[in-house]
Amino acid sequence: MTMERDVYVIGVGIHRFGKHDVSRRDMHYVAGITALEDAGLSFKDVGALYTGFIGGAMLDGVTYAKDLGLTGLPVVHIENASATGSSAFREAVMSVAGGSTEVAMAIGFDGRLGNVAQAVGPRRPSMDTNLLPAAFFAFWAVRRMHDNGTTVETYAKIAAKNWNHARFNKYAERQAEQEITPEVVLAAPLVAYPHTAMMACGAGAGAAAAIVATRQVAERLANGRPLVRVAASQMQSERYQPGHVFLGAIVGPSESTRITANLAYEEAGLGPEDLDLVHVHDAFPIEELMYYELLGICPEGEGDRLVAEGATTIGGRIPFSTDGGLIGRGHPGGPTGLAQIWDVTQQLRGESGVRQVEGAQVGLAHMMGAGSVCVVHILQRES
Amino acid sequence: MKVPIEEGYFRIPEGPDESPVLLGSYSPSAKTYFWPRRKRCPITLDAVEDCELSNEGIIYSWTFVLLPWLGSMEADKSGGFGAAQVDLPEGVRIQAPLEGKMGDWEIGQRVRLVTRTVDRAENGDELCTIAFRLLEAAS
């Protein structure tokens, strides 16, 4: 599906991620109101709201929306595992692109107990909870070591990079006082071989929001800032691949990323060579490593070389996870995809401070939902 | 008595030394096997036939899980457990716990399916899932 009319990100907001005790309701409000302030809009101007969360009660989205106002707007709850925030953002984009509203908003939030871990257990044993996400991505990592000679040090370098990106993001869950080295990452307790605890994504609380609008609205509110256009919004669910895994907490083929990204590149009229920064579902470093190749950033089997060269660090050729990613910024299920949009938008506006990717014009945000859903957005700066 | 924790995935062997039998599907139009059972062929969308799958296969990948919950620093109560993705001769890949300890496993080893008791019903029945057991030592 392509968009009937251009859509722009006109406001983003965030509440700090982490293991704090701020209520989900308060985080939702902070993310929402800061996005409205960033856009220069009132909640009265918003035509539709898509709320993304995994934990909590069935009407939390519309209940919390009352804190922003009782305007009668449609409110819809979106849930797509880790891709919940990305899916809520996509629905907001589609509502503007399709002409049903001029301005739409997506807010994602989850508390400490509303993260991916809660979504998959613990609960009564069953066939599909026989194994957990930590095992699934460790399978990828061990197989990659067998096929490509990838080392645990490579995984540690990716994780250390993301921890260090998060050090300079005040909204990140993990803010180490000192630079994190691969040796420190490797010395952490084992989660699932070869992954250590410092290679696993943070699983705290958080909230993030984004507001999208038509070009006419975006131009009216730009106030001298560059416009950020949604150049592509694509979502795919699984397609059968040889070796397809159907049962488990996390399933599905890695090929979903390549398929979805190619659709996004086609829609945007851009290619991987045009990207200036990338966000991916880096719940574990093996994912980021494989996505270098599946997104076409480098040829098959050459992801390890990118890591060795430091190409995916801020200041490198193609920075990944510039706000710390899932490993450093954290990964509550609801807001993660929207935190990616928050960071990419700020990067394209040139508002990211010490984490700024110089001259950033195009950014890509990718999320997987339990391995079964893949969402890719490409945002592009327009001066 | 051992019973599957959920119906429709496998059946318990009759003899104590026999492997559980995986209940799968075969798509004649795609000439492809699946596990667990499918309502339709996911490739061609045609009808599928019920079938039983092999109970031996080859390790495609493995791991040892010590801290199963994301963000948790609490070790699994069992002290950790092995897990594997295994390719069956029919081309089906399944994932399940793997018996043994770190150092026992490598890609390409042959394994056999066994039952794994994970809970007990009110009537005393052992509720089982599946696991893998090595048929050969690491090289």
Short mmCIF file of C-alpha atoms in Angstrom, two decimals:
data_model
loop_
_atom_site.label_atom_id
_atom_site.label_comp_id
_atom_site.label_asym_id
_atom_site.label_seq_id
_atom_site.Cartn_x
_atom_site.Cartn_y
_atom_site.Cartn_z
CA MET A 1 0.00 0.00 0.00
CA THR A 2 1.23 3.49 -0.80
CA MET A 3 0.09 6.78 0.68
CA GLU A 4 -2.56 8.84 -1.12
CA ARG A 5 -1.05 12.07 0.17
CA ASP A 6 2.23 13.02 1.85
CA VAL A 7 2.46 12.72 5.62
CA TYR A 8 4.87 14.59 7.92
CA VAL A 9 6.02 14.09 11.49
CA ILE A 10 5.23 17.41 13.15
CA GLY A 11 5.77 16.58 16.82
CA VAL A 12 7.49 14.02 19.00
CA GLY A 13 7.56 13.47 22.75
CA ILE A 14 9.04 11.01 25.20
CA HIS A 15 9.11 10.04 28.87
CA ARG A 16 12.31 8.58 30.21
CA PHE A 17 12.66 4.83 29.85
CA GLY A 18 13.91 2.81 32.80
CA LYS A 19 13.20 0.97 36.02
CA HIS A 20 11.42 3.81 37.75
CA ASP A 21 8.04 3.86 39.45
CA VAL A 22 6.30 6.55 37.39
CA SER A 23 2.80 5.34 36.58
CA ARG A 24 1.88 4.34 33.05
CA ARG A 25 -0.77 7.03 33.08
CA ASP A 26 1.70 9.77 33.99
CA MET A 27 4.23 8.57 31.41
CA HIS A 28 1.48 8.54 28.76
CA TYR A 29 0.57 12.12 29.66
CA VAL A 30 4.15 13.40 29.58
CA ALA A 31 4.90 11.80 26.21
CA GLY A 32 1.63 13.07 24.76
CA ILE A 33 1.79 16.62 26.04
CA THR A 34 5.45 17.06 25.04
CA ALA A 35 4.61 15.86 21.52
CA LEU A 36 1.76 18.37 21.35
CA GLU A 37 4.06 21.14 22.59
CA ASP A 38 6.72 20.09 20.10
CA ALA A 39 4.16 20.34 17.31
CA GLY A 40 2.67 23.57 18.57
CA LEU A 41 -0.80 22.04 18.65
CA SER A 42 -3.68 21.59 21.05
CA PHE A 43 -5.22 18.17 21.60
CA LYS A 44 -8.34 19.70 20.01
CA ASP A 45 -6.43 19.71 16.71
CA VAL A 46 -5.83 15.94 16.75
CA GLY A 47 -8.26 13.95 14.63
CA ALA A 48 -7.39 10.41 15.72
CA LEU A 49 -5.33 8.78 18.45
CA TYR A 50 -3.70 5.35 18.29
CA THR A 51 -2.44 4.06 21.64
CA GLY A 52 0.04 1.21 21.84
CA PHE A 53 0.59 -0.90 24.93
CA ILE A 54 1.06 -4.56 25.82
CA GLY A 55 0.42 -4.71 29.56
CA GLY A 56 -2.52 -3.22 31.46
CA ALA A 57 -6.28 -3.22 31.16
CA MET A 58 -8.30 -3.22 27.96
CA LEU A 59 -9.42 0.43 28.09
CA ASP A 60 -6.24 2.01 29.40
CA GLY A 61 -5.63 3.81 26.12
CA VAL A 62 -8.92 5.70 25.99
CA THR A 63 -8.89 6.19 29.77
CA TYR A 64 -5.47 7.81 29.75
CA ALA A 65 -6.40 9.90 26.70
CA LYS A 66 -8.91 11.73 28.93
CA ASP A 67 -5.94 13.36 30.64
CA LEU A 68 -5.23 15.15 27.36
CA GLY A 69 -8.84 16.20 26.87
CA LEU A 70 -12.36 15.04 26.08
CA THR A 71 -12.63 16.02 22.45
CA GLY A 72 -14.56 13.08 21.08
CA LEU A 73 -11.76 11.92 18.81
CA PRO A 74 -11.52 8.25 17.83
CA VAL A 75 -9.11 6.32 20.09
CA VAL A 76 -7.89 2.87 19.08
CA HIS A 77 -5.72 0.45 21.03
CA ILE A 78 -2.97 -1.20 18.97
CA GLU A 79 -0.98 -4.26 20.14
CA ASN A 80 1.64 -6.00 18.03
CA ALA A 81 4.20 -7.27 20.56
CA SER A 82 7.52 -5.42 20.24
CA ALA A 83 6.23 -3.66 17.13
CA THR A 84 3.29 -2.13 19.02
CA GLY A 85 4.59 1.46 18.93
CA SER A 86 5.63 1.15 15.29
CA SER A 87 2.21 -0.25 14.41
CA ALA A 88 0.42 2.57 16.24
CA PHE A 89 2.57 5.09 14.37
CA ARG A 90 1.78 3.40 11.07
CA GLU A 91 -1.96 3.57 11.77
CA ALA A 92 -1.65 7.29 12.49
CA VAL A 93 0.28 7.76 9.25
CA MET A 94 -2.31 5.81 7.28
CA SER A 95 -5.21 7.79 8.74
CA VAL A 96 -3.65 11.02 7.46
CA ALA A 97 -2.43 9.49 4.20
CA GLY A 98 -5.88 8.10 3.46
CA GLY A 99 -7.60 11.41 4.07
CA SER A 100 -9.67 10.56 7.14
CA THR A 101 -7.97 13.26 9.25
CA GLU A 102 -5.49 16.10 8.91
CA VAL A 103 -3.64 15.36 12.15
CA ALA A 104 -3.19 12.03 13.93
CA MET A 105 -1.28 11.00 17.00
CA ALA A 106 0.29 7.80 18.30
CA ILE A 107 1.25 7.27 21.94
CA GLY A 108 3.03 4.15 23.18
CA PHE A 109 3.59 3.29 26.81
CA ASP A 110 4.23 0.38 29.10
CA GLY A 111 5.17 -0.08 32.74
CA ARG A 112 7.90 -2.24 34.17
CA LEU A 113 5.61 -5.22 34.22
CA GLY A 114 4.09 -4.41 30.85
CA ASN A 115 7.08 -5.38 28.80
CA VAL A 116 7.82 -8.22 26.47
CA ALA A 117 8.69 -10.55 29.33
CA GLN A 118 5.22 -10.14 30.79
CA ALA A 119 3.64 -10.75 27.44
CA VAL A 120 5.25 -14.16 27.07
CA GLY A 121 5.24 -15.34 30.67
CA PRO A 122 5.66 -16.49 33.29
CA ARG A 123 2.41 -18.39 33.16
CA ARG A 124 1.20 -21.94 33.19
CA PRO A 125 3.49 -24.09 31.02
CA SER A 126 2.25 -24.57 27.49
CA MET A 127 3.61 -25.70 24.16
CA ASP A 128 4.18 -22.17 22.86
CA THR A 129 5.98 -20.97 25.99
CA ASN A 130 8.29 -23.98 25.99
CA LEU A 131 11.09 -21.61 24.99
CA LEU A 132 11.52 -17.85 25.41
CA PRO A 133 12.84 -14.93 23.34
CA ALA A 134 16.31 -15.20 24.87
CA ALA A 135 16.64 -18.69 23.41
CA PHE A 136 15.31 -17.81 19.97
CA PHE A 137 17.84 -15.08 19.26
CA ALA A 138 20.62 -17.13 20.82
CA PHE A 139 19.85 -19.77 18.17
CA TRP A 140 20.52 -17.12 15.54
CA ALA A 141 23.77 -16.15 17.25
CA VAL A 142 25.16 -19.69 17.58
CA ARG A 143 24.25 -20.54 14.00
CA ARG A 144 25.91 -17.33 12.78
CA MET A 145 29.10 -18.26 14.65
CA HIS A 146 29.02 -21.66 12.95
CA ASP A 147 28.31 -20.35 9.44
CA ASN A 148 30.27 -17.10 9.38
CA GLY A 149 32.88 -17.43 12.09
CA THR A 150 31.34 -14.52 14.00
CA THR A 151 32.90 -14.17 17.45
CA VAL A 152 31.37 -13.34 20.81
CA GLU A 153 33.60 -10.27 20.78
CA THR A 154 31.68 -8.96 17.77
CA TYR A 155 28.41 -9.32 19.67
CA ALA A 156 30.02 -7.57 22.65
CA LYS A 157 31.21 -4.67 20.47
CA ILE A 158 27.70 -4.07 19.15
CA ALA A 159 26.22 -4.11 22.65
CA ALA A 160 28.95 -1.81 24.00
CA LYS A 161 28.32 0.63 21.17
CA ASN A 162 24.63 0.84 22.03
CA TRP A 163 25.33 1.22 25.75
CA ASN A 164 27.67 4.07 24.87
CA HIS A 165 25.15 5.75 22.57
CA ALA A 166 22.65 5.59 25.46
CA ARG A 167 25.09 7.35 27.78
CA PHE A 168 24.29 10.59 25.96
CA ASN A 169 20.52 10.10 25.80
CA LYS A 170 18.97 11.42 28.99
CA TYR A 171 15.78 9.47 28.27
CA ALA A 172 17.56 6.11 28.03
CA GLU A 173 17.16 3.32 30.58
CA ARG A 174 20.85 2.51 30.74
CA GLN A 175 23.13 5.47 31.36
CA ALA A 176 26.54 4.16 32.33
CA GLU A 177 28.80 6.60 34.10
CA GLN A 178 31.84 5.40 32.19
CA GLU A 179 32.42 4.15 28.69
CA ILE A 180 31.38 0.52 28.32
CA THR A 181 33.98 -1.78 26.77
CA PRO A 182 33.34 -5.12 25.06
CA GLU A 183 35.24 -6.76 27.91
CA VAL A 184 32.71 -5.42 30.44
CA VAL A 185 29.85 -6.70 28.30
CA LEU A 186 31.40 -10.17 28.10
CA ALA A 187 31.96 -10.28 31.87
CA ALA A 188 28.23 -9.85 32.63
CA PRO A 189 26.17 -12.92 33.64
CA LEU A 190 25.12 -15.28 30.87
CA VAL A 191 21.51 -14.97 29.70
CA ALA A 192 21.49 -17.47 26.85
CA TYR A 193 24.79 -18.49 25.29
CA PRO A 194 26.46 -16.53 23.74
CA HIS A 195 24.45 -13.55 25.03
CA THR A 196 25.21 -11.94 28.37
CA ALA A 197 22.89 -9.72 30.41
CA MET A 198 24.53 -6.60 28.99
CA MET A 199 23.77 -7.85 25.47
CA ALA A 200 20.06 -8.22 26.29
CA CYS A 201 17.70 -5.29 25.81
CA GLY A 202 16.61 -3.25 28.79
CA ALA A 203 13.12 -4.10 29.97
CA GLY A 204 11.98 -1.13 32.01
CA ALA A 205 9.09 1.30 31.63
CA GLY A 206 8.66 4.23 29.26
CA ALA A 207 6.46 6.21 26.89
CA ALA A 208 6.86 7.98 23.57
CA ALA A 209 4.58 9.79 21.15
CA ALA A 210 4.50 11.18 17.64
CA ILE A 211 2.10 13.44 15.77
CA VAL A 212 1.71 13.29 12.00
CA ALA A 213 -0.10 15.65 9.65
CA THR A 214 -0.58 16.74 6.09
CA ARG A 215 1.96 18.90 4.30
CA GLN A 216 -0.30 21.91 4.64
CA VAL A 217 -0.41 21.56 8.43
CA ALA A 218 3.31 20.76 8.65
CA GLU A 219 4.24 23.87 6.68
CA ARG A 220 1.98 26.06 8.81
CA LEU A 221 3.61 24.81 12.03
CA ALA A 222 7.21 24.48 10.83
CA ASN A 223 8.36 27.70 12.45
CA GLY A 224 11.67 27.59 10.62
CA ARG A 225 12.36 23.92 11.32
CA PRO A 226 12.91 21.48 8.47
CA LEU A 227 9.98 19.26 7.57
CA VAL A 228 10.27 15.52 8.23
CA ARG A 229 8.31 13.49 5.68
CA VAL A 230 7.24 9.89 6.12
CA ALA A 231 8.79 8.61 2.90
CA ALA A 232 7.68 5.02 3.50
CA SER A 233 5.52 3.03 5.89
CA GLN A 234 5.49 -0.72 5.36
CA MET A 235 4.37 -3.69 7.42
CA GLN A 236 4.58 -7.38 6.66
CA SER A 237 3.66 -10.52 8.53
CA GLU A 238 5.39 -13.86 7.97
CA ARG A 239 5.86 -15.54 4.63
CA TYR A 240 6.89 -19.18 4.54
CA GLN A 241 10.61 -19.82 4.36
CA PRO A 242 12.46 -23.18 4.45
CA GLY A 243 13.20 -23.93 8.10
CA HIS A 244 10.14 -21.95 9.17
CA VAL A 245 9.49 -22.16 12.93
CA PHE A 246 5.79 -22.03 13.81
CA LEU A 247 5.76 -22.60 17.57
CA GLY A 248 7.40 -20.64 20.35
CA ALA A 249 7.36 -17.26 22.06
CA ILE A 250 9.32 -15.86 19.12
CA VAL A 251 9.01 -17.40 15.67
CA GLY A 252 9.26 -16.39 12.05
CA PRO A 253 12.03 -15.97 9.51
CA SER A 254 14.68 -13.25 9.53
CA GLU A 255 13.87 -12.79 5.84
CA SER A 256 10.82 -10.72 6.88
CA THR A 257 13.17 -7.80 7.42
CA ARG A 258 14.58 -7.95 3.89
CA ILE A 259 11.12 -8.19 2.34
CA THR A 260 9.67 -5.30 4.35
CA ALA A 261 12.72 -3.09 3.87
CA ASN A 262 12.68 -3.64 0.11
CA LEU A 263 9.02 -2.60 0.00
CA ALA A 264 9.92 0.52 1.99
CA TYR A 265 12.85 1.37 -0.28
CA GLU A 266 10.59 1.00 -3.30
CA GLU A 267 7.90 3.20 -1.78
CA ALA A 268 10.42 5.88 -0.80
CA GLY A 269 12.33 5.75 -4.06
CA LEU A 270 15.44 5.39 -1.95
CA GLY A 271 17.94 2.65 -1.23
CA PRO A 272 20.12 1.61 1.67
CA GLU A 273 22.91 3.78 0.27
CA ASP A 274 20.73 6.84 0.95
CA LEU A 275 20.34 6.19 4.67
CA ASP A 276 22.17 8.35 7.21
CA LEU A 277 21.06 6.52 10.36
CA VAL A 278 19.15 3.36 11.21
CA HIS A 279 17.15 2.00 14.14
CA VAL A 280 16.45 -1.73 14.37
CA HIS A 281 14.96 -4.27 16.74
CA ASP A 282 18.28 -4.85 18.52
CA ALA A 283 16.90 -6.89 21.43
CA PHE A 284 20.19 -8.79 21.17
CA PRO A 285 23.30 -7.85 19.16
CA ILE A 286 22.90 -10.78 16.77
CA GLU A 287 19.80 -9.04 15.47
CA GLU A 288 21.57 -5.78 14.72
CA LEU A 289 24.36 -7.71 13.03
CA MET A 290 21.98 -9.64 10.80
CA TYR A 291 19.89 -6.57 10.01
CA TYR A 292 22.99 -4.81 8.61
CA GLU A 293 22.82 -7.39 5.84
CA LEU A 294 19.06 -7.90 5.62
CA LEU A 295 18.53 -4.14 5.24
CA GLY A 296 21.13 -4.07 2.48
CA ILE A 297 23.58 -1.87 4.37
CA CYS A 298 26.35 -4.32 3.45
CA PRO A 299 26.59 -7.55 1.43
CA GLU A 300 25.76 -10.91 2.97
CA GLY A 301 28.38 -12.04 5.46
CA GLU A 302 30.08 -8.66 5.77
CA GLY A 303 28.27 -7.36 8.82
CA ASP A 304 31.14 -8.36 11.08
CA ARG A 305 33.44 -6.12 9.09
CA LEU A 306 31.14 -3.14 9.66
CA VAL A 307 31.45 -3.72 13.39
CA ALA A 308 35.22 -4.07 13.25
CA GLU A 309 35.47 -0.79 11.33
CA GLY A 310 33.18 1.06 13.73
CA ALA A 311 30.94 1.98 10.79
CA THR A 312 27.73 1.74 12.82
CA THR A 313 28.88 4.02 15.64
CA ILE A 314 27.85 7.70 15.68
CA GLY A 315 30.56 9.31 13.55
CA GLY A 316 30.84 6.18 11.42
CA ARG A 317 29.57 5.57 7.90
CA ILE A 318 26.05 4.47 8.89
CA PRO A 319 25.22 4.83 12.61
CA PHE A 320 22.77 2.31 14.11
CA SER A 321 20.75 2.69 17.32
CA THR A 322 21.78 6.31 17.81
CA ASP A 323 19.75 6.71 21.01
CA GLY A 324 21.06 3.44 22.48
CA GLY A 325 18.58 1.16 20.74
CA LEU A 326 16.67 -1.54 22.55
CA ILE A 327 19.86 -2.56 24.36
CA GLY A 328 20.68 0.91 25.72
CA ARG A 329 17.54 3.05 25.57
CA GLY A 330 15.39 0.12 26.67
CA HIS A 331 12.51 -1.90 25.31
CA PRO A 332 9.10 -1.76 26.92
CA GLY A 333 6.86 -3.16 24.19
CA GLY A 334 4.44 -0.27 23.73
CA PRO A 335 6.65 2.78 23.21
CA THR A 336 9.83 1.40 21.62
CA GLY A 337 8.87 1.95 17.98
CA LEU A 338 7.76 5.49 18.80
CA ALA A 339 11.02 6.20 20.63
CA GLN A 340 12.74 5.32 17.35
CA ILE A 341 10.54 7.86 15.53
CA TRP A 342 11.35 10.41 18.27
CA ASP A 343 15.08 9.95 17.72
CA VAL A 344 15.02 9.83 13.92
CA THR A 345 12.86 12.97 13.78
CA GLN A 346 15.19 14.86 16.09
CA GLN A 347 18.21 13.65 14.12
CA LEU A 348 16.72 14.85 10.83
CA ARG A 349 15.92 18.21 12.39
CA GLY A 350 19.49 18.50 13.69
CA GLU A 351 18.33 18.58 17.32
CA SER A 352 20.22 15.60 18.78
CA GLY A 353 23.09 17.41 20.46
CA VAL A 354 26.19 15.32 21.06
CA ARG A 355 24.48 12.32 19.46
CA GLN A 356 23.79 14.25 16.25
CA VAL A 357 24.56 12.45 12.99
CA GLU A 358 26.06 15.21 10.93
CA GLY A 359 24.03 16.15 7.88
CA ALA A 360 21.37 13.51 8.47
CA GLN A 361 18.77 13.58 5.68
CA VAL A 362 17.22 10.10 5.76
CA GLY A 363 16.60 7.70 8.66
CA LEU A 364 15.09 4.22 8.81
CA ALA A 365 13.24 2.69 11.77
CA HIS A 366 12.67 -1.09 11.88
CA MET A 367 10.84 -3.20 14.43
CA MET A 368 9.89 -6.85 14.72
CA GLY A 369 6.87 -8.05 16.68
CA ALA A 370 7.49 -11.48 18.21
CA GLY A 371 9.27 -12.38 14.98
CA SER A 372 5.92 -12.48 13.18
CA VAL A 373 5.41 -8.82 12.28
CA CYS A 374 7.92 -6.47 10.68
CA VAL A 375 7.41 -2.70 10.40
CA VAL A 376 9.75 -0.36 8.53
CA HIS A 377 9.45 3.42 8.31
CA ILE A 378 11.72 5.73 6.33
CA LEU A 379 11.73 9.40 7.30
CA GLN A 380 13.27 12.08 5.10
CA ARG A 381 14.20 15.66 5.85
CA GLU A 382 12.84 18.39 3.59
CA SER A 383 14.37 21.83 3.98
CA MET B 1 0.22 -41.42 33.59
CA LYS B 2 1.91 -39.08 31.11
CA VAL B 3 -0.33 -36.86 29.00
CA PRO B 4 0.48 -33.98 26.60
CA ILE B 5 0.10 -30.58 28.24
CA GLU B 6 -1.95 -29.57 25.19
CA GLU B 7 -3.71 -31.80 22.70
CA GLY B 8 -2.87 -31.78 19.01
CA TYR B 9 0.88 -31.35 19.06
CA PHE B 10 2.19 -34.84 19.82
CA ARG B 11 1.07 -38.14 21.26
CA ILE B 12 2.66 -40.02 24.10
CA PRO B 13 4.44 -43.27 23.14
CA GLU B 14 2.96 -46.56 24.26
CA GLY B 15 6.24 -48.02 25.48
CA PRO B 16 8.45 -46.35 28.10
CA ASP B 17 11.45 -46.26 25.74
CA GLU B 18 9.64 -44.97 22.67
CA SER B 19 9.77 -41.39 21.47
CA PRO B 20 6.73 -39.12 21.39
CA VAL B 21 5.16 -38.80 17.98
CA LEU B 22 4.82 -35.35 16.46
CA LEU B 23 1.45 -34.62 14.84
CA GLY B 24 2.06 -32.64 11.68
CA SER B 25 0.52 -31.69 8.37
CA TYR B 26 1.46 -32.45 4.78
CA SER B 27 0.55 -30.24 1.85
CA PRO B 28 0.31 -32.32 -1.35
CA SER B 29 0.18 -29.16 -3.49
CA ALA B 30 3.34 -27.67 -1.94
CA LYS B 31 4.94 -31.06 -1.20
CA THR B 32 5.86 -29.62 2.19
CA TYR B 33 5.49 -30.83 5.78
CA PHE B 34 4.63 -28.61 8.77
CA TRP B 35 4.57 -28.76 12.54
CA PRO B 36 2.38 -28.11 14.40
CA ARG B 37 -0.66 -28.97 12.32
CA ARG B 38 -1.96 -26.34 9.90
CA LYS B 39 -5.58 -25.66 9.03
CA ARG B 40 -4.54 -24.83 5.44
CA CYS B 41 -1.26 -25.00 3.55
CA PRO B 42 0.40 -21.64 4.33
CA ILE B 43 2.11 -21.65 0.93
CA THR B 44 -0.62 -22.68 -1.52
CA LEU B 45 -3.63 -22.16 0.80
CA ASP B 46 -4.87 -25.61 -0.28
CA ALA B 47 -6.04 -28.37 2.03
CA VAL B 48 -3.48 -30.32 4.06
CA GLU B 49 -3.40 -33.90 5.28
CA ASP B 50 -2.67 -35.01 8.85
CA CYS B 51 0.59 -36.92 9.21
CA GLU B 52 3.08 -38.10 11.79
CA LEU B 53 6.65 -36.83 11.66
CA SER B 54 10.04 -38.34 12.43
CA ASN B 55 11.21 -38.39 16.01
CA GLU B 56 14.88 -37.97 15.18
CA GLY B 57 16.69 -35.04 13.61
CA ILE B 58 19.83 -32.91 13.36
CA ILE B 59 20.69 -29.91 15.55
CA TYR B 60 20.43 -26.71 13.47
CA SER B 61 21.36 -24.48 16.39
CA TRP B 62 21.50 -24.66 20.18
CA THR B 63 21.92 -22.52 23.28
CA PHE B 64 22.09 -22.71 27.04
CA VAL B 65 19.54 -20.50 28.84
CA LEU B 66 20.46 -19.27 32.29
CA LEU B 67 18.45 -16.03 32.75
CA PRO B 68 15.26 -16.70 30.85
CA TRP B 69 13.46 -13.37 31.48
CA LEU B 70 14.47 -10.21 29.65
CA GLY B 71 15.85 -7.66 32.07
CA SER B 72 15.99 -10.19 34.89
CA MET B 73 19.12 -11.08 36.81
CA GLU B 74 17.45 -14.09 38.38
CA ALA B 75 18.77 -17.41 37.19
CA ASP B 76 16.37 -20.11 36.08
CA LYS B 77 15.43 -22.25 39.08
CA SER B 78 16.79 -25.33 37.36
CA GLY B 79 20.22 -23.71 37.08
CA GLY B 80 19.79 -23.30 33.36
CA PHE B 81 18.74 -25.54 30.52
CA GLY B 82 19.79 -26.37 27.01
CA ALA B 83 17.61 -25.67 24.01
CA ALA B 84 17.85 -26.48 20.33
CA GLN B 85 16.33 -25.96 16.93
CA VAL B 86 16.28 -29.33 15.19
CA ASP B 87 15.72 -30.14 11.53
CA LEU B 88 13.67 -33.28 10.89
CA PRO B 89 14.16 -35.34 7.72
CA GLU B 90 10.84 -34.02 6.39
CA GLY B 91 12.29 -30.48 6.28
CA VAL B 92 10.49 -29.32 9.42
CA ARG B 93 12.39 -27.25 12.02
CA ILE B 94 11.20 -27.41 15.61
CA GLN B 95 12.57 -25.85 18.80
CA ALA B 96 12.49 -27.34 22.27
CA PRO B 97 14.63 -27.88 25.39
CA LEU B 98 17.74 -30.02 24.92
CA GLU B 99 19.00 -32.44 27.55
CA GLY B 100 22.63 -32.19 28.64
CA LYS B 101 25.03 -29.45 29.69
CA MET B 102 27.23 -26.79 28.09
CA GLY B 103 29.93 -28.48 26.08
CA ASP B 104 27.76 -31.44 25.14
CA TRP B 105 26.22 -29.90 22.05
CA GLU B 106 27.28 -28.92 18.55
CA ILE B 107 25.51 -28.15 15.30
CA GLY B 108 24.93 -31.28 13.21
CA GLN B 109 24.53 -33.75 16.08
CA ARG B 110 21.73 -36.28 15.88
CA VAL B 111 19.01 -36.06 18.53
CA ARG B 112 15.89 -37.96 19.46
CA LEU B 113 12.61 -36.61 20.79
CA VAL B 114 11.66 -37.41 24.41
CA THR B 115 8.86 -36.30 26.72
CA ARG B 116 9.54 -33.68 29.41
CA THR B 117 7.29 -33.41 32.45
CA VAL B 118 6.56 -29.76 33.26
CA ASP B 119 3.48 -29.89 35.52
CA ARG B 120 1.06 -32.22 37.23
CA ALA B 121 -2.72 -32.33 36.76
CA GLU B 122 -5.19 -32.46 39.66
CA ASN B 123 -5.73 -36.16 38.99
CA GLY B 124 -1.99 -36.79 39.30
CA ASP B 125 -1.25 -37.13 35.58
CA GLU B 126 2.16 -35.89 34.46
CA LEU B 127 1.70 -33.02 31.98
CA CYS B 128 4.38 -33.26 29.31
CA THR B 129 5.93 -31.19 26.58
CA ILE B 130 8.73 -32.37 24.32
CA ALA B 131 12.52 -32.15 24.53
CA PHE B 132 15.53 -33.49 22.65
CA ARG B 133 18.12 -36.06 23.78
CA LEU B 134 21.50 -36.51 22.11
CA LEU B 135 22.09 -39.71 20.16
CA GLU B 136 25.82 -39.08 19.76
CA ALA B 137 28.56 -37.26 21.63
CA ALA B 138 30.17 -34.05 20.40
CA SER B 139 33.16 -34.59 18.14
#
